[in-house]
Short mmCIF file of C-alpha atoms and ligand atoms in Angstrom, two decimals:
data_model
loop_
_atom_site.label_atom_id
_atom_site.label_comp_id
_atom_site.label_asym_id
_atom_site.label_seq_id
_atom_site.Cartn_x
_atom_site.Cartn_y
_atom_site.Cartn_z
CA MET A 1 -82.03 49.88 40.07
CA ARG A 2 -83.71 48.06 37.18
CA ALA A 3 -85.11 50.22 34.39
CA GLU A 4 -88.88 50.49 34.15
CA LYS A 5 -90.46 48.01 31.73
CA VAL A 6 -92.49 49.79 29.05
CA ALA A 7 -94.21 49.01 25.75
CA LEU A 8 -94.41 51.29 22.75
CA GLY A 9 -97.95 51.60 21.46
CA VAL A 10 -98.81 52.87 17.97
CA ASP A 11 -102.39 53.83 17.17
CA ILE A 12 -103.03 54.27 13.46
CA GLY A 13 -106.05 56.15 12.15
CA GLY A 14 -107.16 57.61 8.85
CA THR A 15 -105.87 61.11 9.66
CA LYS A 16 -103.21 60.64 12.36
CA VAL A 17 -100.74 58.25 13.92
CA ALA A 18 -100.53 58.50 17.71
CA ALA A 19 -97.83 56.68 19.64
CA GLY A 20 -96.59 56.53 23.17
CA LEU A 21 -94.96 54.67 26.00
CA VAL A 22 -97.00 52.75 28.54
CA ASN A 23 -95.69 50.95 31.60
CA SER A 24 -96.79 47.54 32.85
CA CYS A 25 -99.39 49.15 35.14
CA GLY A 26 -101.05 50.90 32.20
CA ARG A 27 -99.71 54.36 32.97
CA ILE A 28 -99.08 56.44 29.87
CA LEU A 29 -95.63 58.02 30.17
CA PHE A 30 -95.29 59.72 26.80
CA THR A 31 -97.46 60.47 23.77
CA THR A 32 -96.89 61.93 20.34
CA ARG A 33 -99.08 62.51 17.27
CA VAL A 34 -98.18 62.94 13.63
CA PRO A 35 -100.48 63.50 10.63
CA MET A 36 -101.24 60.46 8.47
CA ASN A 37 -101.69 60.64 4.72
CA ALA A 38 -103.90 57.60 4.35
CA GLY A 39 -104.70 58.41 0.74
CA GLY A 40 -101.05 58.53 -0.33
CA LYS A 41 -98.51 55.91 -1.30
CA ALA A 42 -97.88 52.95 1.01
CA ASP A 43 -94.38 54.11 1.92
CA GLU A 44 -95.45 57.71 2.57
CA ALA A 45 -98.03 56.44 5.02
CA MET A 46 -95.40 54.19 6.56
CA ASN A 47 -93.17 57.24 7.09
CA SER A 48 -95.81 58.70 9.42
CA VAL A 49 -95.67 55.48 11.43
CA HIS A 50 -91.87 55.65 11.56
CA ASP A 51 -91.93 59.29 12.70
CA ALA A 52 -94.24 58.45 15.58
CA ILE A 53 -92.19 55.40 16.57
CA ARG A 54 -88.88 57.25 16.43
CA ALA A 55 -90.16 60.04 18.68
CA SER A 56 -91.32 57.43 21.18
CA LEU A 57 -88.04 55.52 21.01
CA ASP A 58 -86.15 58.71 21.80
CA ALA A 59 -88.37 59.21 24.83
CA ALA A 60 -87.79 55.59 25.89
CA ASN A 61 -84.11 56.20 26.43
CA GLY A 62 -83.05 54.36 29.60
CA MET A 63 -86.26 52.36 29.86
CA ASP A 64 -86.62 48.61 29.31
CA LEU A 65 -88.69 48.43 26.10
CA CYS A 66 -90.41 45.04 25.84
CA GLY A 67 -92.05 45.43 22.44
CA ILE A 68 -94.10 47.43 19.99
CA GLY A 69 -97.86 47.07 19.72
CA VAL A 70 -99.69 48.41 16.69
CA ALA A 71 -103.45 49.06 16.54
CA SER A 72 -104.98 49.63 13.13
CA PRO A 73 -108.46 49.88 11.71
CA GLY A 74 -109.50 46.51 10.25
CA PRO A 75 -109.97 44.29 8.46
CA LEU A 76 -106.62 42.73 9.29
CA GLU A 77 -105.23 39.28 8.76
CA LEU A 78 -103.70 38.65 12.13
CA SER A 79 -101.73 35.47 11.46
CA ALA A 80 -99.82 37.19 8.64
CA GLY A 81 -99.77 40.66 10.26
CA LEU A 82 -101.46 42.29 7.27
CA VAL A 83 -103.73 45.26 6.82
CA VAL A 84 -106.11 43.77 4.23
CA ASP A 85 -108.26 46.55 2.79
CA SER A 86 -109.31 49.00 5.46
CA PRO A 87 -111.65 51.70 4.10
CA ASN A 88 -109.83 54.19 6.39
CA LEU A 89 -106.41 53.27 5.00
CA PRO A 90 -106.60 53.15 1.20
CA CYS A 91 -102.78 53.51 1.20
CA TRP A 92 -102.41 49.88 2.27
CA ARG A 93 -103.79 46.79 0.54
CA ASN A 94 -102.57 43.43 1.90
CA PHE A 95 -99.82 45.46 3.51
CA PRO A 96 -97.40 43.64 5.87
CA LEU A 97 -97.57 46.31 8.58
CA ARG A 98 -96.47 44.10 11.49
CA ASP A 99 -93.34 42.84 9.75
CA ARG A 100 -92.43 46.30 8.43
CA VAL A 101 -92.31 47.55 12.01
CA ARG A 102 -90.60 44.47 13.46
CA ASP A 103 -87.94 44.34 10.73
CA ARG A 104 -87.06 48.02 11.07
CA TYR A 105 -86.76 48.19 14.87
CA GLY A 106 -86.03 44.58 15.89
CA TYR A 107 -88.54 44.50 18.76
CA ALA A 108 -91.25 41.88 19.22
CA THR A 109 -94.21 43.44 17.41
CA ARG A 110 -97.93 42.74 17.63
CA LEU A 111 -100.69 44.02 15.39
CA ASP A 112 -104.38 44.03 16.19
CA ASN A 113 -107.48 46.00 15.35
CA ASP A 114 -108.26 49.13 17.34
CA ALA A 115 -111.30 47.72 19.18
CA ASN A 116 -109.48 44.60 20.35
CA ALA A 117 -106.54 46.71 21.50
CA ALA A 118 -108.70 49.20 23.43
CA GLY A 119 -110.71 46.37 24.99
CA LEU A 120 -107.54 44.65 26.16
CA ALA A 121 -106.28 47.86 27.83
CA GLU A 122 -109.59 48.15 29.70
CA ALA A 123 -109.36 44.52 30.82
CA LEU A 124 -105.72 44.76 31.95
CA TRP A 125 -105.71 48.23 33.48
CA GLY A 126 -109.02 50.03 33.05
CA ALA A 127 -112.67 49.54 33.91
CA GLY A 128 -112.36 45.74 33.59
CA VAL A 129 -109.34 45.31 35.81
CA SER A 130 -111.06 43.26 38.50
CA TYR A 131 -112.96 40.95 36.13
CA ASN A 132 -111.99 37.76 34.29
CA SER A 133 -114.53 38.08 31.48
CA VAL A 134 -114.93 41.43 29.79
CA PHE A 135 -117.11 42.55 26.88
CA TYR A 136 -115.93 45.86 25.46
CA ALA A 137 -117.65 48.05 22.87
CA THR A 138 -116.32 51.22 21.32
CA LEU A 139 -119.04 53.57 20.12
CA GLY A 140 -117.74 56.08 17.61
CA THR A 141 -117.92 56.55 13.85
CA GLY A 142 -118.38 52.77 13.81
CA ILE A 143 -118.93 50.18 16.54
CA GLY A 144 -116.11 47.80 17.40
CA THR A 145 -116.06 45.16 20.10
CA ALA A 146 -113.63 42.94 22.00
CA ILE A 147 -113.99 39.88 24.19
CA VAL A 148 -111.28 39.46 26.83
CA LEU A 149 -111.21 36.25 28.88
CA ASN A 150 -108.65 35.88 31.66
CA GLN A 151 -106.70 38.91 30.39
CA ARG A 152 -106.42 37.45 26.88
CA LEU A 153 -108.32 38.49 23.78
CA TYR A 154 -110.68 35.93 22.31
CA TYR A 155 -109.89 35.58 18.61
CA GLY A 156 -111.99 32.72 17.25
CA ARG A 157 -110.75 30.42 14.51
CA THR A 158 -108.83 32.84 12.29
CA GLY A 159 -108.73 36.02 14.37
CA THR A 160 -111.98 37.47 13.10
CA ALA A 161 -114.14 36.93 16.20
CA ALA A 162 -115.71 39.74 18.23
CA GLU A 163 -117.22 41.77 15.38
CA GLY A 164 -120.24 42.42 17.55
CA GLY A 165 -121.04 45.76 15.91
CA HIS A 166 -122.17 43.87 12.83
CA MET A 167 -124.74 41.71 14.57
CA THR A 168 -128.14 42.26 12.97
CA ILE A 169 -130.63 43.62 15.48
CA ASP A 170 -133.37 44.88 13.16
CA LEU A 171 -134.22 42.92 10.02
CA ASP A 172 -136.46 45.71 8.77
CA ALA A 173 -133.73 48.35 8.98
CA PRO A 174 -132.18 49.62 5.77
CA CYS A 175 -128.77 48.45 4.64
CA ALA A 176 -127.03 51.39 6.28
CA CYS A 177 -123.78 49.76 7.35
CA GLY A 178 -120.61 49.78 5.27
CA CYS A 179 -120.29 46.02 5.67
CA GLY A 180 -123.29 45.40 3.40
CA LYS A 181 -125.40 43.52 5.93
CA ARG A 182 -128.91 44.64 6.84
CA GLY A 183 -129.88 45.95 10.27
CA CYS A 184 -126.41 45.87 11.90
CA LEU A 185 -126.09 47.62 15.22
CA GLU A 186 -123.38 49.81 13.63
CA GLY A 187 -125.84 50.94 10.94
CA LEU A 188 -128.31 52.01 13.65
CA ALA A 189 -126.39 53.19 16.71
CA SER A 190 -122.93 54.38 15.61
CA GLY A 191 -122.10 58.09 15.39
CA THR A 192 -122.55 57.93 11.64
CA ALA A 193 -125.95 56.27 12.11
CA ILE A 194 -127.08 58.79 14.72
CA ALA A 195 -126.22 61.61 12.31
CA ARG A 196 -128.04 59.85 9.43
CA ARG A 197 -131.19 59.15 11.46
CA THR A 198 -131.25 62.76 12.67
CA ARG A 199 -130.80 64.10 9.15
CA GLU A 200 -133.71 61.97 7.95
CA LYS A 201 -135.96 63.39 10.68
CA LEU A 202 -134.91 66.97 9.92
CA LEU A 203 -135.64 66.47 6.23
CA ALA A 204 -138.99 64.90 7.11
CA GLY A 205 -140.11 68.13 8.77
CA HIS A 206 -138.73 68.13 12.32
CA ASN A 207 -137.28 71.51 11.53
CA HIS A 208 -137.90 73.25 14.84
CA SER A 209 -135.00 71.43 16.43
CA GLN A 210 -132.00 73.30 17.89
CA ILE A 211 -129.93 70.81 15.93
CA LEU A 212 -130.58 72.78 12.76
CA SER A 213 -129.25 76.02 14.22
CA LEU A 214 -126.24 74.20 15.69
CA CYS A 215 -125.28 72.99 12.22
CA GLY A 216 -125.89 76.31 10.50
CA GLY A 217 -129.25 75.28 9.01
CA ASP A 218 -127.70 72.54 6.89
CA PRO A 219 -128.96 69.03 7.73
CA ALA A 220 -126.00 67.58 5.81
CA ALA A 221 -123.69 69.06 8.46
CA VAL A 222 -125.29 67.16 11.38
CA THR A 223 -122.97 64.96 13.43
CA ALA A 224 -123.53 62.83 16.51
CA LYS A 225 -121.75 65.58 18.45
CA THR A 226 -124.35 68.13 17.33
CA VAL A 227 -127.09 65.78 18.51
CA ALA A 228 -125.39 65.36 21.90
CA THR A 229 -125.00 69.13 22.31
CA ALA A 230 -128.65 69.72 21.41
CA TRP A 231 -129.75 67.01 23.84
CA ARG A 232 -127.83 68.70 26.65
CA GLY A 233 -129.67 71.89 25.68
CA GLY A 234 -133.04 70.15 26.15
CA ASP A 235 -133.87 69.55 22.48
CA ARG A 236 -136.78 67.17 21.93
CA LEU A 237 -135.63 65.61 18.64
CA ALA A 238 -132.16 64.95 20.06
CA GLN A 239 -133.81 63.35 23.09
CA ASP A 240 -135.87 61.06 20.82
CA ILE A 241 -132.86 60.08 18.72
CA LEU A 242 -130.68 59.21 21.72
CA ASN A 243 -133.56 57.42 23.42
CA GLU A 244 -133.95 55.27 20.30
CA THR A 245 -130.18 54.69 20.26
CA ALA A 246 -130.29 53.56 23.89
CA GLY A 247 -133.07 51.15 22.87
CA PHE A 248 -130.92 49.61 20.13
CA LEU A 249 -128.04 49.21 22.57
CA ALA A 250 -130.33 47.54 25.12
CA VAL A 251 -131.53 44.94 22.58
CA TRP A 252 -127.96 44.25 21.57
CA LEU A 253 -126.46 44.07 25.07
CA GLY A 254 -129.28 41.80 26.24
CA ASN A 255 -128.32 39.39 23.48
CA ILE A 256 -124.62 39.75 24.32
CA VAL A 257 -125.40 38.76 27.90
CA ASP A 258 -127.25 35.68 26.67
CA LEU A 259 -124.27 34.67 24.55
CA LEU A 260 -121.35 35.50 26.85
CA GLU A 261 -122.64 36.42 30.31
CA PRO A 262 -119.51 38.53 30.88
CA GLU A 263 -118.69 39.88 34.33
CA VAL A 264 -118.69 43.43 33.01
CA LEU A 265 -119.85 45.39 29.95
CA ILE A 266 -117.58 48.34 29.13
CA VAL A 267 -118.38 51.12 26.69
CA GLY A 268 -115.64 53.34 25.24
CA GLY A 269 -115.18 55.49 22.15
CA GLY A 270 -116.16 59.04 21.25
CA LEU A 271 -119.86 58.54 22.07
CA SER A 272 -119.30 56.83 25.42
CA LYS A 273 -119.54 60.07 27.41
CA VAL A 274 -123.00 60.96 26.15
CA MET A 275 -124.32 57.38 26.04
CA SER A 276 -123.09 56.70 29.58
CA GLU A 277 -125.78 59.16 30.69
CA TRP A 278 -128.27 56.70 29.17
CA PHE A 279 -126.88 53.66 31.01
CA PRO A 280 -129.75 53.63 33.56
CA GLN A 281 -132.32 53.45 30.72
CA ILE A 282 -130.29 50.80 28.87
CA LYS A 283 -129.94 48.71 32.01
CA ALA A 284 -133.66 49.03 32.72
CA GLN A 285 -134.52 47.70 29.24
CA MET A 286 -131.91 44.93 29.00
CA PRO A 287 -133.86 42.27 30.94
CA SER A 288 -136.55 42.44 28.21
CA TRP A 289 -133.91 41.31 25.73
CA SER A 290 -132.16 38.64 27.76
CA ILE A 291 -133.27 35.34 29.21
CA ASN A 292 -130.62 35.64 31.92
CA PRO A 293 -132.50 36.11 35.22
CA ARG A 294 -129.44 37.88 36.67
CA CYS A 295 -128.85 40.14 33.67
CA SER A 296 -129.34 43.28 35.79
CA GLU A 297 -126.44 42.35 38.05
CA ILE A 298 -123.88 42.81 35.28
CA PRO A 299 -122.23 46.25 35.54
CA LEU A 300 -122.45 48.49 32.49
CA VAL A 301 -119.65 51.02 32.81
CA GLU A 302 -117.77 53.66 30.87
CA ALA A 303 -114.22 52.89 29.74
CA LYS A 304 -111.34 54.38 31.73
CA TYR A 305 -109.14 55.33 28.80
CA GLY A 306 -110.61 58.13 26.71
CA ALA A 307 -108.70 59.76 23.87
CA ASP A 308 -105.61 57.67 24.72
CA ALA A 309 -107.41 54.32 24.36
CA GLY A 310 -105.54 53.56 21.14
CA ILE A 311 -102.10 54.14 22.67
CA ALA A 312 -102.91 52.22 25.85
CA GLY A 313 -104.51 49.47 23.79
CA SER A 314 -101.71 48.99 21.32
CA ALA A 315 -99.19 48.90 24.17
CA ALA A 316 -101.40 46.44 26.09
CA LEU A 317 -100.90 43.94 23.26
CA CYS A 318 -97.27 43.62 24.43
CA PHE A 319 -98.36 42.76 27.99
CA SER A 320 -100.79 39.94 27.11
CA GLU A 321 -100.18 36.50 25.64
CA PRO A 322 -100.35 36.58 21.83
CA ALA A 323 -103.18 34.96 19.92
CA ALA A 324 -103.15 31.21 19.49
CA LEU A 325 -105.05 30.96 16.22
CA THR A 326 -105.99 27.45 15.26
CA VAL A 327 -106.14 28.17 11.55
CA SER A 328 -103.88 30.23 9.32
CA LEU A 329 -105.57 31.14 6.07
CA PRO A 330 -103.97 31.97 2.74
CA ALA A 331 -103.82 35.71 2.16
CA ALA A 332 -107.09 37.25 1.02
CA HIS A 333 -105.76 37.95 -2.48
CA GLU A 334 -104.90 34.25 -2.95
CA LEU A 335 -108.42 33.05 -2.22
ZN1 LIG M 401 -122.34 45.93 9.49
#
């Protein structure tokens, strides 16, 4: 009997490295997690990656391992396999992560950003499995997106396409996004933005909200999770904040439909559970923000992979054709 074909996926974050084995049907067979010291030296951080990979390799004994996929927070330079200068990974500047992994273990290795990876897993095996054109958004601390056409990621000219979270949707909004642009969706509707908008309201006198008691009376301690909990408890301010968030997402998704007209819109990430309860409102508003007369027909669905999206996504990179970038740029530090 032939051994089962599997890919090893490595999901790198600012505080942990998760890794695991995923088969060609998208089933997760093994997972492991190790702490990540993203503020340390480059090699110390790399040791966390090695620990996670070695544990997965041990578990892959007897299986047919087809490659290693690595998902990392961006920005990355895909053609060179570099982590450029991710705010979540100060340990690595222009760091050749892909080649470090490939050279150590000898397997075909692919690197991509976490949103692209998670979007690809949804398209191959998750909520997008029966569609040829998929738009994926991960709503969490930030907002990442992926475009998957015919089971392949769309990369653009140099690999930097599909940064949909940084599309400006409100010119009058403050510059609240780390990227420096004004009015980005991420600066208005991410978890960080939900917490900031709530804090501003609490400080402006909305102090009867349950949110305050949930965070021990300290507005600085508010998170998107607190807001979601308060909303489930019937809190009015939380309701207003999430209603406004749904409105931002409707404007954005209406525009996405005008640009791409994908067959499905998939939402993943830590906020997807709570925002999926707002999908009916978002869908009802989208036609006001799209010229597509059939906008309402496009399904808006929650992602299938939850907490394991990074492992499934990084492994998915090994089961899809690699990027065909038309342009390879000099490294950022040479520009
Ligand atoms: Zn931005």
